[in-house]
PDB file of C-alpha atoms in Angstrom:
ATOM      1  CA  UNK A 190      -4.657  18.853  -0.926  1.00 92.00           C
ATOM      2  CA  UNK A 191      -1.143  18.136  -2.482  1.00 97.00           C
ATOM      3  CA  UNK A 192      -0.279  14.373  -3.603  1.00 98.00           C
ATOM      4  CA  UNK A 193       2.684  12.860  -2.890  1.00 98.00           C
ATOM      5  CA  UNK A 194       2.738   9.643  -4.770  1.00 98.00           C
ATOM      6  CA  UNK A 195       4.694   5.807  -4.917  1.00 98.00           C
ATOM      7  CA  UNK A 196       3.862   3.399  -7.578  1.00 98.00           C
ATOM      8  CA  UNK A 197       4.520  -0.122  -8.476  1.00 98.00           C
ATOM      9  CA  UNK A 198       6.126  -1.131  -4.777  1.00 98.00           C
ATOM     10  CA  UNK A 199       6.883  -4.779  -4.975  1.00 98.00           C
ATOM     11  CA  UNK A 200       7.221  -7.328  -1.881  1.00 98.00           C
ATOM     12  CA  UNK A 201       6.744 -11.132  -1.533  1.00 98.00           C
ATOM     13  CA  UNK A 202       4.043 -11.993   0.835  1.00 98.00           C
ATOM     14  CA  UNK A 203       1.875 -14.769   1.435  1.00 98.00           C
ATOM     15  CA  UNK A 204      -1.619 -13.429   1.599  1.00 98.00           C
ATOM     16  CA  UNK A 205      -4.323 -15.460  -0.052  1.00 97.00           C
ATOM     17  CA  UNK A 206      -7.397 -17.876   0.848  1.00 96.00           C
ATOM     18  CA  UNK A 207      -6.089 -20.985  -0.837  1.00 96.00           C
ATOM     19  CA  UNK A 208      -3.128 -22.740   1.201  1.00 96.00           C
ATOM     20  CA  UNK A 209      -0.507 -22.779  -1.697  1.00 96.00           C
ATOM     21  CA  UNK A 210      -1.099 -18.984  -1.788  1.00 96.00           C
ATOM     22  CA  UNK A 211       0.025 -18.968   1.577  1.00 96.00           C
ATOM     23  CA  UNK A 212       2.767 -21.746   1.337  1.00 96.00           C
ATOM     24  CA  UNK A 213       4.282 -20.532  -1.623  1.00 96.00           C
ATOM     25  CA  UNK A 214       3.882 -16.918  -1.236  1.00 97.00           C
ATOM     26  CA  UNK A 215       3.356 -14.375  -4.604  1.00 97.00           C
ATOM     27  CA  UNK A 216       4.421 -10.899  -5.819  1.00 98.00           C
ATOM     28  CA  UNK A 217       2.415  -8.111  -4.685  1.00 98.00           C
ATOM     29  CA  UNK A 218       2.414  -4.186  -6.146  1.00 98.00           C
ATOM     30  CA  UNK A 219       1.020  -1.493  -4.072  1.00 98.00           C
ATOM     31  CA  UNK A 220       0.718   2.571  -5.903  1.00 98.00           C
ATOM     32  CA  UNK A 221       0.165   4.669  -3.173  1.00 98.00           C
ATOM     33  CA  UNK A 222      -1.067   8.631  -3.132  1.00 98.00           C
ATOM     34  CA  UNK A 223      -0.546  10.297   0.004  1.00 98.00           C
ATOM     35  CA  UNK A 224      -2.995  13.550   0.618  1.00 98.00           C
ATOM     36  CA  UNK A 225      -0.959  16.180   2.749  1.00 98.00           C
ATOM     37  CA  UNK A 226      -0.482  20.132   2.515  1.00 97.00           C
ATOM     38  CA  UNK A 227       3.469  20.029   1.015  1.00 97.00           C
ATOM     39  CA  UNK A 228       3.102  23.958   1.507  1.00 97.00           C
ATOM     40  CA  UNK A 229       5.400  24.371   4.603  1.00 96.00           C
ATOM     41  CA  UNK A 230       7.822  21.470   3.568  1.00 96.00           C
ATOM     42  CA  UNK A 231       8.335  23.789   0.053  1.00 97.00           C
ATOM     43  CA  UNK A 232       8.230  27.300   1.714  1.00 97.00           C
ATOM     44  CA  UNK A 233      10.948  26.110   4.159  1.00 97.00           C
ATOM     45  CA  UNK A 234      12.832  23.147   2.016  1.00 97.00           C
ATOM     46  CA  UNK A 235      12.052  21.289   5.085  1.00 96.00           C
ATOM     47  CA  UNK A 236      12.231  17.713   4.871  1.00 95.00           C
ATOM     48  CA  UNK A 237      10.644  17.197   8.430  1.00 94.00           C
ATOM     49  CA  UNK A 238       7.367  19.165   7.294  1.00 95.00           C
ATOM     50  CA  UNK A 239       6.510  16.565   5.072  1.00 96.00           C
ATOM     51  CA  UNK A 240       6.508  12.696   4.577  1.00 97.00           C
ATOM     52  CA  UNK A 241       9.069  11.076   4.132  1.00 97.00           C
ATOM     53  CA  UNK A 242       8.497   8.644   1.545  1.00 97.00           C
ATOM     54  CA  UNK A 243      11.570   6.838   1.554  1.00 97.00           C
ATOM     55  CA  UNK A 244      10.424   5.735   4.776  1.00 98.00           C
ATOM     56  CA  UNK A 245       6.606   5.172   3.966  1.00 98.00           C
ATOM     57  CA  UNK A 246       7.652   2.502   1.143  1.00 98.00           C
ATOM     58  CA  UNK A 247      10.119   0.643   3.419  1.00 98.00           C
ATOM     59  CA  UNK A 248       7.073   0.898   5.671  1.00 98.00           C
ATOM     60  CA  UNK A 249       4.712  -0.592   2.987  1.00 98.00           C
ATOM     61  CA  UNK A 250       6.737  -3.203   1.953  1.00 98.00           C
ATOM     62  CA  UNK A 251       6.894  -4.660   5.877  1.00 98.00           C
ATOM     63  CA  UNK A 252       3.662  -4.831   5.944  1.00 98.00           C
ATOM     64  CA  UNK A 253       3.421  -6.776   2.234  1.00 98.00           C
ATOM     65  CA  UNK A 254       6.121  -9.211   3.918  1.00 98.00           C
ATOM     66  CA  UNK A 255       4.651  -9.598   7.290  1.00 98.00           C
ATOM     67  CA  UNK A 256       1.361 -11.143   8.963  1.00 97.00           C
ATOM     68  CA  UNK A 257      -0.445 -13.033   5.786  1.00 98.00           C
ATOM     69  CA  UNK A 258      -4.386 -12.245   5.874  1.00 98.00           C
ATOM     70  CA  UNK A 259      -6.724 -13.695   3.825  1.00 98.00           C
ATOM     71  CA  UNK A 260      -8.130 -10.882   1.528  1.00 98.00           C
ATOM     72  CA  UNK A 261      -5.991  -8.048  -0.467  1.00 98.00           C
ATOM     73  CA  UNK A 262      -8.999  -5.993   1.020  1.00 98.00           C
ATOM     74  CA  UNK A 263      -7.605  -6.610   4.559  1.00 98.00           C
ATOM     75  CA  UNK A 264      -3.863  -5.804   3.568  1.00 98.00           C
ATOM     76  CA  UNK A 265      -4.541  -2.859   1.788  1.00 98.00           C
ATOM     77  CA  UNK A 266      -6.632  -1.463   5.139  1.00 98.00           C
ATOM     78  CA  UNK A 267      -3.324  -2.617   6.779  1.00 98.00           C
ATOM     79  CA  UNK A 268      -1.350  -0.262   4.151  1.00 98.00           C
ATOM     80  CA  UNK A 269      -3.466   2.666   4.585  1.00 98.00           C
ATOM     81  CA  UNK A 270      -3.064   2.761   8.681  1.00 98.00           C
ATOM     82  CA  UNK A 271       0.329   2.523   8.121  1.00 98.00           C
ATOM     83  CA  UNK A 272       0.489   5.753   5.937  1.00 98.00           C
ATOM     84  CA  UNK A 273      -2.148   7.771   8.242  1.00 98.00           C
ATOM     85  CA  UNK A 274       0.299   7.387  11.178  1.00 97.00           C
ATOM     86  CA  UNK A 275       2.634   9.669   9.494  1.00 97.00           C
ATOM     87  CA  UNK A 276       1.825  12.828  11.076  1.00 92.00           C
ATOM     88  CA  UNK A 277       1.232  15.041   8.223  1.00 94.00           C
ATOM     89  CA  UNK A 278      -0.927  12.477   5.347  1.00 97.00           C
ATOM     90  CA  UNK A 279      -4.388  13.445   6.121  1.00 97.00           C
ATOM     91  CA  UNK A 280      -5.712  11.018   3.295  1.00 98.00           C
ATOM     92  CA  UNK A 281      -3.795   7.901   1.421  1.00 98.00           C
ATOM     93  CA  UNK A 282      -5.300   6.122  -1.547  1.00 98.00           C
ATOM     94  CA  UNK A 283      -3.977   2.468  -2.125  1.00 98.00           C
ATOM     95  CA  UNK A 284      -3.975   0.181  -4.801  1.00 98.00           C
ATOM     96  CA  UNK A 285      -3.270  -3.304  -4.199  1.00 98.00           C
ATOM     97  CA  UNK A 286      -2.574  -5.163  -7.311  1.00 98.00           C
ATOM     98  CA  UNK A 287      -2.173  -9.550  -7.420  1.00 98.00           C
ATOM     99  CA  UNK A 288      -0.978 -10.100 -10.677  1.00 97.00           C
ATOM    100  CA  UNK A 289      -0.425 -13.307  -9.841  1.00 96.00           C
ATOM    101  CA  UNK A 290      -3.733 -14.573  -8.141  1.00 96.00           C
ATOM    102  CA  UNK A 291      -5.196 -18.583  -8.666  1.00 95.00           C
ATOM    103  CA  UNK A 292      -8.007 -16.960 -11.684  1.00 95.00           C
ATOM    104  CA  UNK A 293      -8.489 -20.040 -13.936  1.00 96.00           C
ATOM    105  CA  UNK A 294      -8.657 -17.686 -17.146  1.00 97.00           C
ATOM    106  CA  UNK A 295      -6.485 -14.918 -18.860  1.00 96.00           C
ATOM    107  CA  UNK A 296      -6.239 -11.542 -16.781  1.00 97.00           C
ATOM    108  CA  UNK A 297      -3.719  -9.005 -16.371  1.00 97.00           C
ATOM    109  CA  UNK A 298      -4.247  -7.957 -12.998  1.00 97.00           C
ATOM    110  CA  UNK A 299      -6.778  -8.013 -10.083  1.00 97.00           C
ATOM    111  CA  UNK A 300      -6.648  -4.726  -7.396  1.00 98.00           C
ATOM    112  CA  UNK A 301      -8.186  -3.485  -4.870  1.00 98.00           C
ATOM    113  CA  UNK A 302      -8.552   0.210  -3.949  1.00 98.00           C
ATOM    114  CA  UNK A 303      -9.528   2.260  -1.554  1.00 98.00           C
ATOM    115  CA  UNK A 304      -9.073   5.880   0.081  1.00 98.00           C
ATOM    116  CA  UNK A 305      -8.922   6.729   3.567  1.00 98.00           C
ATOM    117  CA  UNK A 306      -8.949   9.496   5.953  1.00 97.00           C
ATOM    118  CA  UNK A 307      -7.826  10.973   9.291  1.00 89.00           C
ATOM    119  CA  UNK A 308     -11.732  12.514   9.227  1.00 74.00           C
TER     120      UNK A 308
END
């Protein structure tokens, strides 16, 4: 399976458990790796036989900016449906990252990822 691949997507959303997560909002980062067979796009230089990505990260980043949840768990399940609607991804791998989440020591990042499938 080819990989057709978005990294460091940034959006403003306000997805947390605490309320000043959710009053204030916070940056959010998504890399995304979409599994599809690029194959027919290439042999024919055919945009419509593959994703569009352009599309996929405005997609993404609606998602980031709409409906807060509680869990980066939940929004990156969110992110994934979004990609498997696109007729041709058969797999997407996401990686939610929070840089910015209420840890009371140093960090550099906290993410979530996870990989799923039309199967």
């Amino acid at each position: 399976m080819d990989r057709v691949a978005l990294r460091g997507l940034k959006a403003r959303g306000h997805h947390g458990v605490f309320p000043k997560e959710r009053e204030e909002g916070q940056t959010f980062i998504v890399d995304l790796a979409l599994g599809l067979d690029t194959r027919p796009a290439a042999a024919d230089d055919d945009l419509a036989k593959t994703v569009h990505y352009g599309i996929v990260a405005e997609e993404v980043v609606a998602v980031v900016e709409g409906e807060p949840v509680d869990l980066i768990e939940t929004l990156a399940e969110r992110i994934a449906q979004a990609c498997l609607k696109h007729d041709g991804v058969q797999e997407v791998e996401v990686c939610v990252h929070k840089p910015d989440a209420p840890i009371t020591v140093p960090f550099d990042d906290v993410t979530v990822t996870i990989t799923r499938s039309r199967v």
